């Protein structure tokens, strides 16, 4: 078995085990922890940390200990991971502040669950691991690398609505979001903190001003979200050109790559 094949097998197997166990045991684990901790937000985060064990073990099998953090994209600049997404999401914060009322009922539990945990663990598990291990460390191109995770990302958000057409909209938005976050992860030198804080600030802006009840959102919400998405795309392209750096995702590697990135070691 080649190293690339090993990487793919371990990635999908580890993620599959995580996802299955998460679907079966996550809620019970969180509730059990909450009986001891008596804080739903902290219990939610700890349950995520525990449920991700198959993914952590998978990463250990793919990378040696020294490359573990880099393989997960955790060794990138946290500072850049904060200020770049903050600049991109300013239209959402400013626009929502003008259009919507400030949500004075925000509590720590809701913040930890819907903002912190959702941003960090979804990006770490879906973008850094499920997408990142395959696209970074094999010759599989961007489309096949991102497709499964984006589809799954869309499906897991269907709980947000019971109405058929609204559910289709939620699926489409989160599916495209999964592709966007994966692209951002790749283009910002596999620094997972960039999509983590982009995800975090987008969720936070919506929560701060009660801008939407689900991922689909209304007209005004989508106007400012669209502006942010355009800023993300154009700002990222400008950043790469300013650095005289080629885009990581291009026509020649949409389906398959001719060679691995020389800076990446397996």
PDB file of C-alpha atoms in Angstrom:
ATOM      1  CA  UNK A   1       0.000   0.000   0.000  1.00  0.00           C
ATOM      2  CA  UNK A   2       1.439   3.363  -1.026  1.00  0.00           C
ATOM      3  CA  UNK A   3       1.581   6.283   1.393  1.00  0.00           C
ATOM      4  CA  UNK A   4      -1.095   8.113  -0.588  1.00  0.00           C
ATOM      5  CA  UNK A   5      -3.448   5.139  -0.508  1.00  0.00           C
ATOM      6  CA  UNK A   6      -2.760   4.717   3.200  1.00  0.00           C
ATOM      7  CA  UNK A   7      -3.602   8.372   3.765  1.00  0.00           C
ATOM      8  CA  UNK A   8      -6.927   8.055   1.965  1.00  0.00           C
ATOM      9  CA  UNK A   9      -7.919   4.817   3.691  1.00  0.00           C
ATOM     10  CA  UNK A  10      -7.053   6.117   7.160  1.00  0.00           C
ATOM     11  CA  UNK A  11      -8.761   9.463   6.535  1.00  0.00           C
ATOM     12  CA  UNK A  12     -12.097   8.043   5.410  1.00  0.00           C
ATOM     13  CA  UNK A  13     -12.033   5.180   7.910  1.00  0.00           C
ATOM     14  CA  UNK A  14     -11.184   7.413  10.871  1.00  0.00           C
ATOM     15  CA  UNK A  15     -13.769  10.019   9.883  1.00  0.00           C
ATOM     16  CA  UNK A  16     -16.387   7.315   9.302  1.00  0.00           C
ATOM     17  CA  UNK A  17     -15.814   5.852  12.771  1.00  0.00           C
ATOM     18  CA  UNK A  18     -15.972   9.332  14.327  1.00  0.00           C
ATOM     19  CA  UNK A  19     -19.175  10.215  12.481  1.00  0.00           C
ATOM     20  CA  UNK A  20     -20.918   6.962  13.383  1.00  0.00           C
ATOM     21  CA  UNK A  21     -19.993   7.159  17.072  1.00  0.00           C
ATOM     22  CA  UNK A  22     -20.883  10.843  17.128  1.00  0.00           C
ATOM     23  CA  UNK A  23     -24.356  10.165  15.738  1.00  0.00           C
ATOM     24  CA  UNK A  24     -24.989   7.412  18.288  1.00  0.00           C
ATOM     25  CA  UNK A  25     -23.339   8.648  21.469  1.00  0.00           C
ATOM     26  CA  UNK A  26     -22.693  12.422  21.296  1.00  0.00           C
ATOM     27  CA  UNK A  27     -25.933  13.623  22.892  1.00  0.00           C
ATOM     28  CA  UNK A  28     -25.770  11.033  25.685  1.00  0.00           C
ATOM     29  CA  UNK A  29     -22.131  11.867  26.353  1.00  0.00           C
ATOM     30  CA  UNK A  30     -22.863  15.598  26.457  1.00  0.00           C
ATOM     31  CA  UNK A  31     -25.819  15.089  28.800  1.00  0.00           C
ATOM     32  CA  UNK A  32     -23.756  12.873  31.118  1.00  0.00           C
ATOM     33  CA  UNK A  33     -20.986  15.461  31.234  1.00  0.00           C
ATOM     34  CA  UNK A  34     -23.502  18.213  31.868  1.00  0.00           C
ATOM     35  CA  UNK A  35     -24.801  16.416  34.953  1.00  0.00           C
ATOM     36  CA  UNK A  36     -21.313  16.742  36.415  1.00  0.00           C
ATOM     37  CA  UNK A  37     -20.187  20.095  34.982  1.00  0.00           C
ATOM     38  CA  UNK A  38     -23.605  21.789  34.950  1.00  0.00           C
ATOM     39  CA  UNK A  39     -22.682  23.926  31.959  1.00  0.00           C
ATOM     40  CA  UNK A  40     -24.098  22.951  28.587  1.00  0.00           C
ATOM     41  CA  UNK A  41     -21.514  24.871  26.585  1.00  0.00           C
ATOM     42  CA  UNK A  42     -18.469  23.420  28.314  1.00  0.00           C
ATOM     43  CA  UNK A  43     -20.036  19.943  28.235  1.00  0.00           C
ATOM     44  CA  UNK A  44     -20.626  20.351  24.493  1.00  0.00           C
ATOM     45  CA  UNK A  45     -16.985  21.243  23.848  1.00  0.00           C
ATOM     46  CA  UNK A  46     -15.632  18.395  25.994  1.00  0.00           C
ATOM     47  CA  UNK A  47     -17.971  15.948  24.251  1.00  0.00           C
ATOM     48  CA  UNK A  48     -16.600  17.160  20.898  1.00  0.00           C
ATOM     49  CA  UNK A  49     -13.025  16.713  22.140  1.00  0.00           C
ATOM     50  CA  UNK A  50     -13.792  13.132  23.178  1.00  0.00           C
ATOM     51  CA  UNK A  51     -15.801  12.207  20.088  1.00  0.00           C
ATOM     52  CA  UNK A  52     -12.922  13.360  17.885  1.00  0.00           C
ATOM     53  CA  UNK A  53     -10.531  10.705  19.246  1.00  0.00           C
ATOM     54  CA  UNK A  54     -10.791   8.518  16.087  1.00  0.00           C
ATOM     55  CA  UNK A  55      -9.777  11.540  14.008  1.00  0.00           C
ATOM     56  CA  UNK A  56      -6.814  12.372  16.257  1.00  0.00           C
ATOM     57  CA  UNK A  57      -5.648   8.750  16.083  1.00  0.00           C
ATOM     58  CA  UNK A  58      -6.046   8.806  12.303  1.00  0.00           C
ATOM     59  CA  UNK A  59      -3.855  11.897  12.090  1.00  0.00           C
ATOM     60  CA  UNK A  60      -1.207  10.212  14.259  1.00  0.00           C
ATOM     61  CA  UNK A  61      -1.175   7.222  11.895  1.00  0.00           C
ATOM     62  CA  UNK A  62      -0.783   9.494   8.859  1.00  0.00           C
ATOM     63  CA  UNK A  63       1.848  11.840  10.324  1.00  0.00           C
ATOM     64  CA  UNK A  64       4.673  11.458  12.764  1.00  0.00           C
ATOM     65  CA  UNK A  65       4.408  13.320  16.071  1.00  0.00           C
ATOM     66  CA  UNK A  66       6.481  16.266  14.876  1.00  0.00           C
ATOM     67  CA  UNK A  67       4.191  16.790  11.873  1.00  0.00           C
ATOM     68  CA  UNK A  68       0.918  16.286  13.772  1.00  0.00           C
ATOM     69  CA  UNK A  69       0.150  20.002  14.318  1.00  0.00           C
ATOM     70  CA  UNK A  70       1.237  20.933  10.790  1.00  0.00           C
ATOM     71  CA  UNK A  71      -0.812  18.091   9.330  1.00  0.00           C
ATOM     72  CA  UNK A  72      -3.879  19.534  11.021  1.00  0.00           C
ATOM     73  CA  UNK A  73      -3.056  23.095   9.958  1.00  0.00           C
ATOM     74  CA  UNK A  74      -2.739  24.118  13.605  1.00  0.00           C
ATOM     75  CA  UNK A  75       0.801  25.452  13.286  1.00  0.00           C
ATOM     76  CA  UNK A  76      -0.281  28.410  11.149  1.00  0.00           C
ATOM     77  CA  UNK A  77      -0.384  31.983  12.447  1.00  0.00           C
ATOM     78  CA  UNK A  78      -3.293  32.451  14.867  1.00  0.00           C
ATOM     79  CA  UNK A  79      -2.948  36.227  14.590  1.00  0.00           C
ATOM     80  CA  UNK A  80      -3.445  36.096  10.820  1.00  0.00           C
ATOM     81  CA  UNK A  81      -6.242  33.625  11.404  1.00  0.00           C
ATOM     82  CA  UNK A  82      -8.039  36.294  13.459  1.00  0.00           C
ATOM     83  CA  UNK A  83      -7.471  39.613  11.704  1.00  0.00           C
ATOM     84  CA  UNK A  84      -7.956  38.406   8.111  1.00  0.00           C
ATOM     85  CA  UNK A  85     -11.422  36.878   8.727  1.00  0.00           C
ATOM     86  CA  UNK A  86     -12.363  39.869  10.896  1.00  0.00           C
ATOM     87  CA  UNK A  87     -11.698  42.219   7.969  1.00  0.00           C
ATOM     88  CA  UNK A  88     -13.686  39.958   5.641  1.00  0.00           C
ATOM     89  CA  UNK A  89     -16.706  39.800   7.966  1.00  0.00           C
ATOM     90  CA  UNK A  90     -16.909  43.523   8.788  1.00  0.00           C
ATOM     91  CA  UNK A  91     -19.792  43.980   6.281  1.00  0.00           C
ATOM     92  CA  UNK A  92     -21.840  41.445   8.248  1.00  0.00           C
ATOM     93  CA  UNK A  93     -21.147  43.083  11.614  1.00  0.00           C
ATOM     94  CA  UNK A  94     -21.769  46.611  10.303  1.00  0.00           C
ATOM     95  CA  UNK A  95     -24.736  45.706   8.123  1.00  0.00           C
ATOM     96  CA  UNK A  96     -26.471  43.649  10.791  1.00  0.00           C
ATOM     97  CA  UNK A  97     -25.888  46.406  13.368  1.00  0.00           C
ATOM     98  CA  UNK A  98     -27.716  48.832  11.071  1.00  0.00           C
ATOM     99  CA  UNK A  99     -30.575  46.550  10.015  1.00  0.00           C
ATOM    100  CA  UNK A 100     -31.199  44.363  13.065  1.00  0.00           C
ATOM    101  CA  UNK A 101     -31.479  44.925  16.805  1.00  0.00           C
ATOM    102  CA  UNK A 102     -28.709  43.835  19.166  1.00  0.00           C
ATOM    103  CA  UNK A 103     -29.460  40.502  20.816  1.00  0.00           C
ATOM    104  CA  UNK A 104     -29.306  41.207  24.546  1.00  0.00           C
ATOM    105  CA  UNK A 105     -30.223  37.615  25.408  1.00  0.00           C
ATOM    106  CA  UNK A 106     -26.933  36.022  24.326  1.00  0.00           C
ATOM    107  CA  UNK A 107     -25.592  33.693  26.995  1.00  0.00           C
ATOM    108  CA  UNK A 108     -22.300  31.860  27.469  1.00  0.00           C
ATOM    109  CA  UNK A 109     -23.790  28.435  26.748  1.00  0.00           C
ATOM    110  CA  UNK A 110     -25.233  29.520  23.402  1.00  0.00           C
ATOM    111  CA  UNK A 111     -21.975  31.296  22.487  1.00  0.00           C
ATOM    112  CA  UNK A 112     -19.838  28.224  23.256  1.00  0.00           C
ATOM    113  CA  UNK A 113     -22.102  25.859  21.334  1.00  0.00           C
ATOM    114  CA  UNK A 114     -23.141  27.862  18.266  1.00  0.00           C
ATOM    115  CA  UNK A 115     -20.050  30.008  17.817  1.00  0.00           C
ATOM    116  CA  UNK A 116     -16.926  28.483  19.393  1.00  0.00           C
ATOM    117  CA  UNK A 117     -17.601  24.744  19.091  1.00  0.00           C
ATOM    118  CA  UNK A 118     -19.352  24.958  15.716  1.00  0.00           C
ATOM    119  CA  UNK A 119     -16.508  26.962  14.178  1.00  0.00           C
ATOM    120  CA  UNK A 120     -13.535  25.124  15.654  1.00  0.00           C
ATOM    121  CA  UNK A 121     -14.612  21.495  15.484  1.00  0.00           C
ATOM    122  CA  UNK A 122     -16.435  21.649  12.155  1.00  0.00           C
ATOM    123  CA  UNK A 123     -13.408  23.238  10.520  1.00  0.00           C
ATOM    124  CA  UNK A 124     -10.948  20.901  12.232  1.00  0.00           C
ATOM    125  CA  UNK A 125     -12.869  17.716  11.428  1.00  0.00           C
ATOM    126  CA  UNK A 126     -14.352  18.536   8.018  1.00  0.00           C
ATOM    127  CA  UNK A 127     -11.834  20.935   6.471  1.00  0.00           C
ATOM    128  CA  UNK A 128      -8.522  20.121   8.128  1.00  0.00           C
ATOM    129  CA  UNK A 129      -8.994  16.362   8.326  1.00  0.00           C
ATOM    130  CA  UNK A 130     -11.609  15.048   5.888  1.00  0.00           C
ATOM    131  CA  UNK A 131     -10.739  17.460   3.083  1.00  0.00           C
ATOM    132  CA  UNK A 132      -7.222  18.493   4.030  1.00  0.00           C
ATOM    133  CA  UNK A 133      -5.586  15.105   4.435  1.00  0.00           C
ATOM    134  CA  UNK A 134      -6.737  13.982   0.995  1.00  0.00           C
ATOM    135  CA  UNK A 135      -6.081  17.200  -0.920  1.00  0.00           C
ATOM    136  CA  UNK A 136      -2.789  18.047   0.781  1.00  0.00           C
ATOM    137  CA  UNK A 137      -1.202  14.639   0.996  1.00  0.00           C
ATOM    138  CA  UNK A 138      -2.406  12.772  -2.107  1.00  0.00           C
ATOM    139  CA  UNK A 139      -2.711  13.500  -5.816  1.00  0.00           C
ATOM    140  CA  UNK A 140      -6.495  13.618  -5.626  1.00  0.00           C
ATOM    141  CA  UNK A 141      -7.755  16.930  -7.013  1.00  0.00           C
ATOM    142  CA  UNK A 142      -9.857  19.593  -5.343  1.00  0.00           C
ATOM    143  CA  UNK A 143     -13.315  18.534  -6.570  1.00  0.00           C
ATOM    144  CA  UNK A 144     -13.194  14.867  -5.468  1.00  0.00           C
ATOM    145  CA  UNK A 145     -11.387  15.871  -2.268  1.00  0.00           C
ATOM    146  CA  UNK A 146     -14.008  18.438  -1.254  1.00  0.00           C
ATOM    147  CA  UNK A 147     -17.205  16.879  -2.607  1.00  0.00           C
ATOM    148  CA  UNK A 148     -17.937  14.217   0.023  1.00  0.00           C
ATOM    149  CA  UNK A 149     -17.263  16.496   2.978  1.00  0.00           C
ATOM    150  CA  UNK A 150     -19.321  19.348   1.493  1.00  0.00           C
ATOM    151  CA  UNK A 151     -22.273  17.045   0.840  1.00  0.00           C
ATOM    152  CA  UNK A 152     -22.086  15.650   4.353  1.00  0.00           C
ATOM    153  CA  UNK A 153     -21.713  19.158   5.771  1.00  0.00           C
ATOM    154  CA  UNK A 154     -24.929  20.112   3.987  1.00  0.00           C
ATOM    155  CA  UNK A 155     -26.815  17.067   5.261  1.00  0.00           C
ATOM    156  CA  UNK A 156     -25.899  17.565   8.920  1.00  0.00           C
ATOM    157  CA  UNK A 157     -27.492  21.023   8.861  1.00  0.00           C
ATOM    158  CA  UNK A 158     -30.879  19.803   7.628  1.00  0.00           C
ATOM    159  CA  UNK A 159     -32.108  19.612  11.241  1.00  0.00           C
ATOM    160  CA  UNK A 160     -32.543  23.400  11.123  1.00  0.00           C
ATOM    161  CA  UNK A 161     -35.863  23.178   9.273  1.00  0.00           C
ATOM    162  CA  UNK A 162     -38.727  20.755   8.677  1.00  0.00           C
ATOM    163  CA  UNK A 163     -40.019  22.585   5.595  1.00  0.00           C
ATOM    164  CA  UNK A 164     -39.009  20.995   2.293  1.00  0.00           C
ATOM    165  CA  UNK A 165     -38.008  24.057   0.271  1.00  0.00           C
ATOM    166  CA  UNK A 166     -36.327  25.732   3.216  1.00  0.00           C
ATOM    167  CA  UNK A 167     -34.373  22.528   3.842  1.00  0.00           C
ATOM    168  CA  UNK A 168     -33.184  22.541   0.218  1.00  0.00           C
ATOM    169  CA  UNK A 169     -31.982  26.114   0.690  1.00  0.00           C
ATOM    170  CA  UNK A 170     -30.186  25.258   3.917  1.00  0.00           C
ATOM    171  CA  UNK A 171     -28.528  22.280   2.258  1.00  0.00           C
ATOM    172  CA  UNK A 172     -27.395  24.371  -0.723  1.00  0.00           C
ATOM    173  CA  UNK A 173     -25.990  27.161   1.453  1.00  0.00           C
ATOM    174  CA  UNK A 174     -24.076  24.845   3.794  1.00  0.00           C
ATOM    175  CA  UNK A 175     -22.858  22.691   0.886  1.00  0.00           C
ATOM    176  CA  UNK A 176     -21.418  25.759  -0.827  1.00  0.00           C
ATOM    177  CA  UNK A 177     -20.093  26.962   2.532  1.00  0.00           C
ATOM    178  CA  UNK A 178     -18.218  23.690   2.920  1.00  0.00           C
ATOM    179  CA  UNK A 179     -16.570  24.245  -0.464  1.00  0.00           C
ATOM    180  CA  UNK A 180     -15.727  27.867   0.351  1.00  0.00           C
ATOM    181  CA  UNK A 181     -14.159  27.063   3.731  1.00  0.00           C
ATOM    182  CA  UNK A 182     -12.117  24.263   2.138  1.00  0.00           C
ATOM    183  CA  UNK A 183     -10.873  26.613  -0.586  1.00  0.00           C
ATOM    184  CA  UNK A 184      -9.965  29.246   2.016  1.00  0.00           C
ATOM    185  CA  UNK A 185      -8.074  26.627   4.022  1.00  0.00           C
ATOM    186  CA  UNK A 186      -6.052  25.615   0.975  1.00  0.00           C
ATOM    187  CA  UNK A 187      -5.330  29.139  -0.263  1.00  0.00           C
ATOM    188  CA  UNK A 188      -4.230  30.503   3.110  1.00  0.00           C
ATOM    189  CA  UNK A 189      -1.335  28.044   3.236  1.00  0.00           C
ATOM    190  CA  UNK A 190      -3.346  25.379   5.073  1.00  0.00           C
ATOM    191  CA  UNK A 191      -3.696  27.579   8.117  1.00  0.00           C
ATOM    192  CA  UNK A 192      -6.846  26.170   9.730  1.00  0.00           C
ATOM    193  CA  UNK A 193      -7.217  29.243  11.932  1.00  0.00           C
ATOM    194  CA  UNK A 194      -8.344  31.305   8.923  1.00  0.00           C
ATOM    195  CA  UNK A 195     -11.488  29.243   8.144  1.00  0.00           C
ATOM    196  CA  UNK A 196     -12.058  28.662  11.882  1.00  0.00           C
ATOM    197  CA  UNK A 197     -12.290  32.377  12.646  1.00  0.00           C
ATOM    198  CA  UNK A 198     -14.097  33.128   9.381  1.00  0.00           C
ATOM    199  CA  UNK A 199     -16.735  30.586  10.448  1.00  0.00           C
ATOM    200  CA  UNK A 200     -16.684  31.946  14.005  1.00  0.00           C
ATOM    201  CA  UNK A 201     -17.139  35.614  13.056  1.00  0.00           C
ATOM    202  CA  UNK A 202     -19.906  34.816  10.578  1.00  0.00           C
ATOM    203  CA  UNK A 203     -21.797  32.887  13.249  1.00  0.00           C
ATOM    204  CA  UNK A 204     -21.072  35.530  15.894  1.00  0.00           C
ATOM    205  CA  UNK A 205     -22.349  38.414  13.764  1.00  0.00           C
ATOM    206  CA  UNK A 206     -25.603  36.554  13.121  1.00  0.00           C
ATOM    207  CA  UNK A 207     -26.003  35.758  16.820  1.00  0.00           C
ATOM    208  CA  UNK A 208     -25.164  39.244  18.077  1.00  0.00           C
ATOM    209  CA  UNK A 209     -27.969  40.797  16.063  1.00  0.00           C
ATOM    210  CA  UNK A 210     -30.416  37.876  15.747  1.00  0.00           C
ATOM    211  CA  UNK A 211     -29.995  38.184  11.991  1.00  0.00           C
ATOM    212  CA  UNK A 212     -31.282  34.701  11.151  1.00  0.00           C
ATOM    213  CA  UNK A 213     -32.782  31.597  12.704  1.00  0.00           C
ATOM    214  CA  UNK A 214     -30.997  29.136  10.409  1.00  0.00           C
ATOM    215  CA  UNK A 215     -28.273  28.881   7.775  1.00  0.00           C
ATOM    216  CA  UNK A 216     -30.591  30.009   4.962  1.00  0.00           C
ATOM    217  CA  UNK A 217     -31.345  33.478   6.295  1.00  0.00           C
ATOM    218  CA  UNK A 218     -33.490  36.253   4.844  1.00  0.00           C
ATOM    219  CA  UNK A 219     -32.869  38.910   2.195  1.00  0.00           C
ATOM    220  CA  UNK A 220     -30.881  41.395   4.278  1.00  0.00           C
ATOM    221  CA  UNK A 221     -28.858  38.642   5.941  1.00  0.00           C
ATOM    222  CA  UNK A 222     -27.879  37.213   2.550  1.00  0.00           C
ATOM    223  CA  UNK A 223     -27.016  40.618   1.094  1.00  0.00           C
ATOM    224  CA  UNK A 224     -24.334  41.203   3.711  1.00  0.00           C
ATOM    225  CA  UNK A 225     -23.250  37.566   3.753  1.00  0.00           C
ATOM    226  CA  UNK A 226     -22.793  37.718  -0.023  1.00  0.00           C
ATOM    227  CA  UNK A 227     -20.652  40.843   0.323  1.00  0.00           C
ATOM    228  CA  UNK A 228     -18.500  39.015   2.869  1.00  0.00           C
ATOM    229  CA  UNK A 229     -18.155  35.972   0.608  1.00  0.00           C
ATOM    230  CA  UNK A 230     -17.091  38.195  -2.302  1.00  0.00           C
ATOM    231  CA  UNK A 231     -14.545  39.894  -0.038  1.00  0.00           C
ATOM    232  CA  UNK A 232     -13.226  36.481   1.009  1.00  0.00           C
ATOM    233  CA  UNK A 233     -12.770  35.358  -2.591  1.00  0.00           C
ATOM    234  CA  UNK A 234     -11.387  38.614  -4.009  1.00  0.00           C
ATOM    235  CA  UNK A 235      -9.287  39.331  -0.917  1.00  0.00           C
ATOM    236  CA  UNK A 236      -7.750  35.870  -1.029  1.00  0.00           C
ATOM    237  CA  UNK A 237      -6.916  36.164  -4.731  1.00  0.00           C
ATOM    238  CA  UNK A 238      -5.397  39.620  -4.149  1.00  0.00           C
ATOM    239  CA  UNK A 239      -3.345  38.258  -1.225  1.00  0.00           C
ATOM    240  CA  UNK A 240      -1.931  35.466  -3.381  1.00  0.00           C
ATOM    241  CA  UNK A 241      -1.074  37.826  -6.242  1.00  0.00           C
ATOM    242  CA  UNK A 242       0.514  40.326  -3.858  1.00  0.00           C
ATOM    243  CA  UNK A 243       2.713  37.521  -2.531  1.00  0.00           C
ATOM    244  CA  UNK A 244       3.526  36.423  -6.096  1.00  0.00           C
ATOM    245  CA  UNK A 245       2.118  33.054  -5.124  1.00  0.00           C
ATOM    246  CA  UNK A 246       0.077  30.789  -7.388  1.00  0.00           C
ATOM    247  CA  UNK A 247      -3.396  29.757  -6.362  1.00  0.00           C
ATOM    248  CA  UNK A 248      -3.377  26.379  -4.640  1.00  0.00           C
ATOM    249  CA  UNK A 249      -6.569  25.395  -6.462  1.00  0.00           C
ATOM    250  CA  UNK A 250      -6.468  25.836 -10.247  1.00  0.00           C
ATOM    251  CA  UNK A 251      -7.701  24.198 -13.428  1.00  0.00           C
ATOM    252  CA  UNK A 252      -4.845  21.713 -13.566  1.00  0.00           C
ATOM    253  CA  UNK A 253      -5.622  20.177 -10.172  1.00  0.00           C
ATOM    254  CA  UNK A 254      -9.402  20.286 -10.041  1.00  0.00           C
ATOM    255  CA  UNK A 255      -9.632  16.523 -10.566  1.00  0.00           C
ATOM    256  CA  UNK A 256      -6.125  15.156 -10.145  1.00  0.00           C
ATOM    257  CA  UNK A 257      -2.680  16.568  -9.377  1.00  0.00           C
ATOM    258  CA  UNK A 258       0.396  15.804 -11.428  1.00  0.00           C
ATOM    259  CA  UNK A 259       2.622  15.937  -8.365  1.00  0.00           C
ATOM    260  CA  UNK A 260       2.544  16.512  -4.625  1.00  0.00           C
ATOM    261  CA  UNK A 261       3.508  19.800  -3.053  1.00  0.00           C
ATOM    262  CA  UNK A 262       7.257  19.497  -2.485  1.00  0.00           C
ATOM    263  CA  UNK A 263       6.992  21.204   0.876  1.00  0.00           C
ATOM    264  CA  UNK A 264       4.687  18.461   2.134  1.00  0.00           C
ATOM    265  CA  UNK A 265       6.218  15.317   3.487  1.00  0.00           C
ATOM    266  CA  UNK A 266       4.426  12.017   3.918  1.00  0.00           C
TER     267      UNK A 266
END
